[in-house]
PDB file of C-alpha atoms in Angstrom:
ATOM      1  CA  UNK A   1      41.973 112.955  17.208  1.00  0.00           C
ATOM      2  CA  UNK A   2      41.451 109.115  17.471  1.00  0.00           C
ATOM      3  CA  UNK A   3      45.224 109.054  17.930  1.00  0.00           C
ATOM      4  CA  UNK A   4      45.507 111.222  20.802  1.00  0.00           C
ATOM      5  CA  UNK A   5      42.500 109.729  22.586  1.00  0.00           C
ATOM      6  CA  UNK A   6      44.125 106.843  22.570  1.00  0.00           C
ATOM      7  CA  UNK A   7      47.231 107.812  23.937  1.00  0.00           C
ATOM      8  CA  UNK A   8      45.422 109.666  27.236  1.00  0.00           C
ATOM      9  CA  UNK A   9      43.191 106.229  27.160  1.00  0.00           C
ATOM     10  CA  UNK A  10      46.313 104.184  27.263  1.00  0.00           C
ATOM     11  CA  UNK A  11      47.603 106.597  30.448  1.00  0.00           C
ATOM     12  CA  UNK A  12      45.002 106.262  32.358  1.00  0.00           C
ATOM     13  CA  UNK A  13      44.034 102.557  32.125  1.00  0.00           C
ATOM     14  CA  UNK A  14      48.334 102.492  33.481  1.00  0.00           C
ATOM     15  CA  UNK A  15      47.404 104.977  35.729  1.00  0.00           C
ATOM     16  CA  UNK A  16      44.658 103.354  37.486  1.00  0.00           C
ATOM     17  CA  UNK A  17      46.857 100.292  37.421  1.00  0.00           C
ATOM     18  CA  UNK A  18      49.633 101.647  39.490  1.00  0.00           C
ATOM     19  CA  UNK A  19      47.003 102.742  42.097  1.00  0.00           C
ATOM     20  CA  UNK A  20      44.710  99.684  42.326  1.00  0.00           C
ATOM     21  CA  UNK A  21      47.892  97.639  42.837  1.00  0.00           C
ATOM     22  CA  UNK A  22      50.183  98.776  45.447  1.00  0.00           C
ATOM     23  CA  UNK A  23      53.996  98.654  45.507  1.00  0.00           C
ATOM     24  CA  UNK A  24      56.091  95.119  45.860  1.00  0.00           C
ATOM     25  CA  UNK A  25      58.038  94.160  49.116  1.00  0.00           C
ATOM     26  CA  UNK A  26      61.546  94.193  49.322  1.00  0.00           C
ATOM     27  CA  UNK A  27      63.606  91.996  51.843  1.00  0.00           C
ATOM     28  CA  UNK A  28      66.396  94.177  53.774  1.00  0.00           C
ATOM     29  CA  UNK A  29      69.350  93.183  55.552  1.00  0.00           C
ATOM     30  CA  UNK A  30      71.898  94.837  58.206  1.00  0.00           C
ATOM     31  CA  UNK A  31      75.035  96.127  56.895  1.00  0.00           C
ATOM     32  CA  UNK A  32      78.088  96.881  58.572  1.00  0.00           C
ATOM     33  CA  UNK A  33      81.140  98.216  57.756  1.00  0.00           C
ATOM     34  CA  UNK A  34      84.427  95.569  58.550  1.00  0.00           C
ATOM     35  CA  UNK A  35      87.052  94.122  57.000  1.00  0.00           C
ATOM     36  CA  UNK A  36      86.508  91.533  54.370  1.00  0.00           C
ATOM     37  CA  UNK A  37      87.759  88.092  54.177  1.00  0.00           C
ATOM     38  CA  UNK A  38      87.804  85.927  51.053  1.00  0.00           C
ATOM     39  CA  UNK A  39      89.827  82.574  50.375  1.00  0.00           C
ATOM     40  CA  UNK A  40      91.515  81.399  47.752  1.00  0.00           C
ATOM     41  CA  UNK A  41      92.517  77.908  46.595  1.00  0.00           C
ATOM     42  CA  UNK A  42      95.583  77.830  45.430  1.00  0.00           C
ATOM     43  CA  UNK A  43      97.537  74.505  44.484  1.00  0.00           C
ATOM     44  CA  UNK A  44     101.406  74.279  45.409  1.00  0.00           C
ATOM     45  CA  UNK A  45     103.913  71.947  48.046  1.00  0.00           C
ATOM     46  CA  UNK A  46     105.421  74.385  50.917  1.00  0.00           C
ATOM     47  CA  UNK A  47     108.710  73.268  52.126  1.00  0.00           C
ATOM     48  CA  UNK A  48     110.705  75.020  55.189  1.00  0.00           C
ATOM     49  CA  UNK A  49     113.630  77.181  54.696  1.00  0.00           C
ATOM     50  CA  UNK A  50     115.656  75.191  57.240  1.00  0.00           C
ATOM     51  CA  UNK A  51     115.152  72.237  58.858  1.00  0.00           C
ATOM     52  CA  UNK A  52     116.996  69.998  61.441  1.00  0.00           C
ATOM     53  CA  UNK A  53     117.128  66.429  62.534  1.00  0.00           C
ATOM     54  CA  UNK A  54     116.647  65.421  65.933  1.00  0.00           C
ATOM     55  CA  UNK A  55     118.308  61.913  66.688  1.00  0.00           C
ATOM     56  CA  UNK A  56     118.454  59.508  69.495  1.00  0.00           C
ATOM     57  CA  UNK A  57     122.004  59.303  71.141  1.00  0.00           C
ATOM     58  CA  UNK A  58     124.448  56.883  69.878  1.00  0.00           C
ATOM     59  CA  UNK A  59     125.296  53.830  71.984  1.00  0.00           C
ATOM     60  CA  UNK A  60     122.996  54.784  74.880  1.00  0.00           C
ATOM     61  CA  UNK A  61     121.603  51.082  74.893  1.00  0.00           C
ATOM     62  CA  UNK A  62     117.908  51.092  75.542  1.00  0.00           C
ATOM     63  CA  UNK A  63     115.972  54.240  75.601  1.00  0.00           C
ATOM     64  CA  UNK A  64     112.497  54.503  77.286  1.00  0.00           C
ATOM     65  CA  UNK A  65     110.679  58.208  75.919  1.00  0.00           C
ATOM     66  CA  UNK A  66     108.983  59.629  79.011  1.00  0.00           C
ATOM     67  CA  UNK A  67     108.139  63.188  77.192  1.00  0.00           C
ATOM     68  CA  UNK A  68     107.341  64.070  73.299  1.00  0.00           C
ATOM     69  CA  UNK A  69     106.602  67.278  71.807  1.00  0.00           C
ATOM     70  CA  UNK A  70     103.425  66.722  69.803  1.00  0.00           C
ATOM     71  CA  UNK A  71     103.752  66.052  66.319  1.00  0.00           C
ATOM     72  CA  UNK A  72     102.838  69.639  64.304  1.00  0.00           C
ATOM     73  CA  UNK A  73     103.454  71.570  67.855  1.00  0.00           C
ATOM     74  CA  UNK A  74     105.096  75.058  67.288  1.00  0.00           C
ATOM     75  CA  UNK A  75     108.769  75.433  69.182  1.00  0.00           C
ATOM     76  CA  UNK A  76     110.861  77.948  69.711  1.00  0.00           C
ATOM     77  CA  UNK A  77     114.683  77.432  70.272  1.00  0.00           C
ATOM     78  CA  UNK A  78     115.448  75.273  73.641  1.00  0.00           C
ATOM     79  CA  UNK A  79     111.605  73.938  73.809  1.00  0.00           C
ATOM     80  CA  UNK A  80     111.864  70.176  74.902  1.00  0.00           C
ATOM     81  CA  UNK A  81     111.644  68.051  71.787  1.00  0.00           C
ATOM     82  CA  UNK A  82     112.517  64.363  73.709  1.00  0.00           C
ATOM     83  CA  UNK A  83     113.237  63.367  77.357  1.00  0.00           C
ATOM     84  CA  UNK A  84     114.057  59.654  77.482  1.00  0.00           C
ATOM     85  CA  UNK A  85     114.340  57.823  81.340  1.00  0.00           C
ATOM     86  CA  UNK A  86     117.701  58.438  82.663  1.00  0.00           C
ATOM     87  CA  UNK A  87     117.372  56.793  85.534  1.00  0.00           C
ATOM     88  CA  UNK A  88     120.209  54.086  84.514  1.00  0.00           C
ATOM     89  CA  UNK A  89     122.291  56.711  83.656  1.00  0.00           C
ATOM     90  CA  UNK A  90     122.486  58.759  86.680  1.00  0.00           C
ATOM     91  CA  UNK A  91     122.993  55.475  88.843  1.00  0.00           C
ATOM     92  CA  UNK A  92     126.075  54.740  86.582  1.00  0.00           C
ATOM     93  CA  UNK A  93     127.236  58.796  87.053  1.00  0.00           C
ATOM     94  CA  UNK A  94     126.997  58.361  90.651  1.00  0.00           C
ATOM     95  CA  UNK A  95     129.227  55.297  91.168  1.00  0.00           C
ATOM     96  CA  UNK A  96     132.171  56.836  88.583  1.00  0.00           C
ATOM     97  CA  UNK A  97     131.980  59.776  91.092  1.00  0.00           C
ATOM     98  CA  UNK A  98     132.205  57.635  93.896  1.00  0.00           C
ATOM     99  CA  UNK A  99     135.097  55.910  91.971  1.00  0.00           C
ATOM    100  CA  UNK A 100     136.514  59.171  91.312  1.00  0.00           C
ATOM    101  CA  UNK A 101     136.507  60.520  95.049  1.00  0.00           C
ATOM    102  CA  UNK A 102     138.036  57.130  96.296  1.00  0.00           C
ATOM    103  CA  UNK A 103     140.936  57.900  93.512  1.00  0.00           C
ATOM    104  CA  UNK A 104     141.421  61.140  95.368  1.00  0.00           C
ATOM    105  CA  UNK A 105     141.187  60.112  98.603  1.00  0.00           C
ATOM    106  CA  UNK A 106     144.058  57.173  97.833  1.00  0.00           C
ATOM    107  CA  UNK A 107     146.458  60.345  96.121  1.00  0.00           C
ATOM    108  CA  UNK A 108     146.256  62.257  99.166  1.00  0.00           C
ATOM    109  CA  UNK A 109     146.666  58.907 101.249  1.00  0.00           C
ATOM    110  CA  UNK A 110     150.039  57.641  99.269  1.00  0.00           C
ATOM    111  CA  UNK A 111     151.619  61.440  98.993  1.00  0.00           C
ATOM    112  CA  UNK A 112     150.659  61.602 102.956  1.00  0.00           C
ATOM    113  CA  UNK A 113     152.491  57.625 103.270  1.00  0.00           C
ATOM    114  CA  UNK A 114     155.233  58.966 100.989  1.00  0.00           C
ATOM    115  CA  UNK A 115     156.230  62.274 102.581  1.00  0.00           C
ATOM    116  CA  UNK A 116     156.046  60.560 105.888  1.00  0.00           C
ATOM    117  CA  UNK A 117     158.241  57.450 104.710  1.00  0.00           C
ATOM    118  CA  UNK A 118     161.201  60.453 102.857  1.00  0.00           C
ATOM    119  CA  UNK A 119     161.045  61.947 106.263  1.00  0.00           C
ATOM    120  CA  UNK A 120     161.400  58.726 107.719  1.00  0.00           C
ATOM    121  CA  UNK A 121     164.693  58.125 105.296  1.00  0.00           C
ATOM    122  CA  UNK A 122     166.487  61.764 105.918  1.00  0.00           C
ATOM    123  CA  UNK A 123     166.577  61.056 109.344  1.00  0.00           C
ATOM    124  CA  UNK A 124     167.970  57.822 108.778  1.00  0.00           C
ATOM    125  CA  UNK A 125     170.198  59.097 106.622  1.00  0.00           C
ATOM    126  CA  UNK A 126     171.490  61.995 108.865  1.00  0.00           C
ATOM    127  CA  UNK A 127     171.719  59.647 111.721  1.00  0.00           C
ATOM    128  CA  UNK A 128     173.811  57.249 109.504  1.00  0.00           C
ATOM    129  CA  UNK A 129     176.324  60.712 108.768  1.00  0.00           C
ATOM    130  CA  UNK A 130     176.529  61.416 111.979  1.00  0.00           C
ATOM    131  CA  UNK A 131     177.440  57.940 113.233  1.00  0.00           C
ATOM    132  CA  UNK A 132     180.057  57.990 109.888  1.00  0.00           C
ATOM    133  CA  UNK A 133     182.185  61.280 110.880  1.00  0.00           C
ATOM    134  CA  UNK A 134     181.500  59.997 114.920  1.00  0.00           C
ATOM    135  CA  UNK A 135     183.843  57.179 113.905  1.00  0.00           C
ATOM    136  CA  UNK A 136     186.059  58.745 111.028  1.00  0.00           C
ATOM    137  CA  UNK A 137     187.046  61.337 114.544  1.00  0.00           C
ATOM    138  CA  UNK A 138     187.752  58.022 116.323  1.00  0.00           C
ATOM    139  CA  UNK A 139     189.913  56.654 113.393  1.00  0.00           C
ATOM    140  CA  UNK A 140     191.966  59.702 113.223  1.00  0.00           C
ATOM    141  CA  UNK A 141     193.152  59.061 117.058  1.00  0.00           C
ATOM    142  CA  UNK A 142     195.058  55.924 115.735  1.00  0.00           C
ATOM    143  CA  UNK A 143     198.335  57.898 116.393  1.00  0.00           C
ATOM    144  CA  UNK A 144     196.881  58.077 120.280  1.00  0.00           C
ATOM    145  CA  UNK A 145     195.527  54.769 121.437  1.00  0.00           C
ATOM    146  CA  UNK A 146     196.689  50.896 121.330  1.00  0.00           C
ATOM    147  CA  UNK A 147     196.286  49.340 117.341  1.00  0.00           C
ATOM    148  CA  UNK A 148     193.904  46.729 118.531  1.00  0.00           C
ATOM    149  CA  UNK A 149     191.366  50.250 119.276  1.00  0.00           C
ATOM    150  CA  UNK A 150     192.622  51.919 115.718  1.00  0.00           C
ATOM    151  CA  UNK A 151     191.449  48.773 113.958  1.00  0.00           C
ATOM    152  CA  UNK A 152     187.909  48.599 115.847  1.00  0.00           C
ATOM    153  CA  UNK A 153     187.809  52.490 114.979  1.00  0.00           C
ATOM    154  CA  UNK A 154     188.261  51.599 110.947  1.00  0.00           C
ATOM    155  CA  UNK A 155     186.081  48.677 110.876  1.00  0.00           C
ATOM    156  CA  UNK A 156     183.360  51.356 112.984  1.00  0.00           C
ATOM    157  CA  UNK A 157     184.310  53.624 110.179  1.00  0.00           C
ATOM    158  CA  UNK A 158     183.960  51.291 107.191  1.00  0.00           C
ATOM    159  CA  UNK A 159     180.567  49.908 109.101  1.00  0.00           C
ATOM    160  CA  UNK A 160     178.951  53.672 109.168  1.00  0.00           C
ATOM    161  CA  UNK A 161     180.104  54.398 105.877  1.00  0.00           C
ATOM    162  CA  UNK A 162     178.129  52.009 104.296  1.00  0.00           C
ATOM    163  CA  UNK A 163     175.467  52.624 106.636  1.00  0.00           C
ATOM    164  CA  UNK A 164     175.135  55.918 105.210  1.00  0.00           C
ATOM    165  CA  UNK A 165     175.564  54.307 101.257  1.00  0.00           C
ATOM    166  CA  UNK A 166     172.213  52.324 102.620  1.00  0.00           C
ATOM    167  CA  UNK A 167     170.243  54.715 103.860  1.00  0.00           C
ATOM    168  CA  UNK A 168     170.547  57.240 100.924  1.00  0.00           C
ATOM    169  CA  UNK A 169     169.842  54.114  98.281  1.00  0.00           C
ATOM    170  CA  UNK A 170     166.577  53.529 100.543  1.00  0.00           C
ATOM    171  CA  UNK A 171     166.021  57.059 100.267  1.00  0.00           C
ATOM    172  CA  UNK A 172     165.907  56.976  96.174  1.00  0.00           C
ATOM    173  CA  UNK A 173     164.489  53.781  96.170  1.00  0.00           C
ATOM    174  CA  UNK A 174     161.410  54.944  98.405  1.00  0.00           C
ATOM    175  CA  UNK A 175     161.694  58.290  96.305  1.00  0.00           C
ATOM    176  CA  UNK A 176     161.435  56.302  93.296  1.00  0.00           C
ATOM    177  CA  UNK A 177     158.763  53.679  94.326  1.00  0.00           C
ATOM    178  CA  UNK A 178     156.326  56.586  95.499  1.00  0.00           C
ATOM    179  CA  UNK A 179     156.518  58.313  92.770  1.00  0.00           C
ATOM    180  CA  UNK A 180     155.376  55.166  90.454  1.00  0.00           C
ATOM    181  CA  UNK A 181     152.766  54.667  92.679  1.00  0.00           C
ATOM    182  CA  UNK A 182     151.192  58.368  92.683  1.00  0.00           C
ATOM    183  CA  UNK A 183     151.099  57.860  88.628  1.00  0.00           C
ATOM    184  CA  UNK A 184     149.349  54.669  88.722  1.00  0.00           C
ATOM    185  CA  UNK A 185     146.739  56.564  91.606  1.00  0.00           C
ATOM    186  CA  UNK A 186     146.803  59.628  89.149  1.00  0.00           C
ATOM    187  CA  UNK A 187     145.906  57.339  86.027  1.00  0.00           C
ATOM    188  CA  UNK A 188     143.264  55.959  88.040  1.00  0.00           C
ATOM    189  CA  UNK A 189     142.193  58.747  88.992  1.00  0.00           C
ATOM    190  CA  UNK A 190     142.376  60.550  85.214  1.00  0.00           C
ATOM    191  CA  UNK A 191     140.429  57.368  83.676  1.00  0.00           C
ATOM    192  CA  UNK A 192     137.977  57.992  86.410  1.00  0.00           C
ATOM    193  CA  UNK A 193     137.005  61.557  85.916  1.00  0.00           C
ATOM    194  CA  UNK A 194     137.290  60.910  82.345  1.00  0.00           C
ATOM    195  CA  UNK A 195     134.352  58.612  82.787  1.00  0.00           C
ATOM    196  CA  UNK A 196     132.382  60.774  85.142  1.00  0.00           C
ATOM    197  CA  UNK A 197     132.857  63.793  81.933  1.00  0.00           C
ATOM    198  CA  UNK A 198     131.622  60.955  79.437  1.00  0.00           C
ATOM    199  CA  UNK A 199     128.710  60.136  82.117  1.00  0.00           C
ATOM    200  CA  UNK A 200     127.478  63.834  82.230  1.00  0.00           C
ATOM    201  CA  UNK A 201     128.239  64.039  78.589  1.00  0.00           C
ATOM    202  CA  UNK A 202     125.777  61.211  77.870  1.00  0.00           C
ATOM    203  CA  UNK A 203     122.898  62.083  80.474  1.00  0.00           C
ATOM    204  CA  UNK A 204     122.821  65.829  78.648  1.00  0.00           C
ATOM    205  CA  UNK A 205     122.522  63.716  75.259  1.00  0.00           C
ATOM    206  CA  UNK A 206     118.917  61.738  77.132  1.00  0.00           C
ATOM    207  CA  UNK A 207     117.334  65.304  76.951  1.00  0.00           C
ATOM    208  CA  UNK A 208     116.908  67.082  73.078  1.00  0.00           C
ATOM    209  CA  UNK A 209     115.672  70.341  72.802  1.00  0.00           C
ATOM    210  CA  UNK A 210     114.771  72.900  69.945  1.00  0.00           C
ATOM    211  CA  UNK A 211     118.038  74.130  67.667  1.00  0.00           C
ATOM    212  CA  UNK A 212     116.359  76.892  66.323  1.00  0.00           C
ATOM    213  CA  UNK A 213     112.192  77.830  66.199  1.00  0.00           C
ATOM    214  CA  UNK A 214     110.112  75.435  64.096  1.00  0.00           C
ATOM    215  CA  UNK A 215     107.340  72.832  63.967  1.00  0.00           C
ATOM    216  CA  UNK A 216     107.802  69.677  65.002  1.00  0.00           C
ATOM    217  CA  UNK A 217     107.649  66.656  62.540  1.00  0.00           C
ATOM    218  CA  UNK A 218     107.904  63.322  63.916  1.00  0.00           C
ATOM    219  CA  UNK A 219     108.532  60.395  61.593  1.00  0.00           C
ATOM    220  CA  UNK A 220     107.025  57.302  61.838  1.00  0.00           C
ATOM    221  CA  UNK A 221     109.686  54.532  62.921  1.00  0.00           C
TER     222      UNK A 221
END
């Protein structure tokens, strides 16, 4: 009997415990339901898959950069990388092409000089035929007038003969002179739009752009 007494003692002192002393606070918080995001240190060197090196142009003397992509930007394909000044190089462009129209102009100015000068010569050289058979019909009348007339008739003959020898060796000799000088104005002129082709070539080269998507990495120089 002790026993059990003690056990209902022991319940009730609890009891009256529980109820003098009333239940602990709890702090609360406001949940919500989202994605989670955790991070991870991980330890490693990344290196790109492809990469490309952007250079300066060769022999383009001094180069002043007025634009730069910023170093770490993100490009795509054709994005400006560099723009230097070409400000030289488009005042050197436009005197080759100024040299290369004044080439043109002085080919259509000697085959104009030439074609005038040949025309010049065939009717030299027509007039020089005509004269020839004018007297070679006088010679043959020797039978019909006085000998003193037949010999004037020959020497006329012999005279326009190599009048006509003269004017056809002027007319090759003009034939051959302007055609050496259309070749030297056609050289002149090739070297000349060769130039202006080297000029654009080199003014494209002032302005570098984005061979394939990327970041940009500029090194230190």
């Amino acid at each position: 009997m002790s026993g059990a007494a003690a056990v209902v003692l022991g319940g009730l002192v609890f009891g009256t415990l529980r109820l003098a002393s009333p239940a602990a606070k709890l702090s609360t918080a406001e949940v919500k339901r989202k994605e989670f995001v955790d991070y991870l240190e991980v330890k490693g060197e990344v290196k790109a898959l492809h990469s490309a090196i952007i250079t300066a142009p060769y022999g383009a003397g001094d180069l002043q950069i007025v634009k730069l992509a910023t170093n770490g930007a993100k490009v795509k394909k054709g994005d400006l990388l560099v723009e230097f000044d070409n400000t030289t190089m488009k005042q050197k462009l436009a005197q080759d092409q100024s040299t290369l129209k004044s080439a043109e102009a002085e080919i259509q100015q000697s085959r104009a000089a030439a074609r005038l000068k040949e025309e010049q010569d065939l009717t030299d050289v027509m007039n020089a035929k005509f004269a020839a058979q004018k007297s070679r019909l006088d010679a043959s009348k020797q039978e019909i007038v006085s000998v003193i007339e037949g010999e004037e008739a020959k020497l006329k003959l012999a005279d326009a003969e190599q009048k006509v020898m003269e004017t056809e060796a002027k007319l090759s000799a003009d034939r051959s002179a302007a055609s050496a000088d259309l070749a030297a104005k056609k050289q002149k002129h090739d070297q000349a739009a060769f130039q202006v082709q080297q000029d654009d070539h080199s003014l494209a080269l002032l302005t570098l752009r984005a061979p394939l998507d990327g970041v940009v990495s500029l090194q230190n120089h």
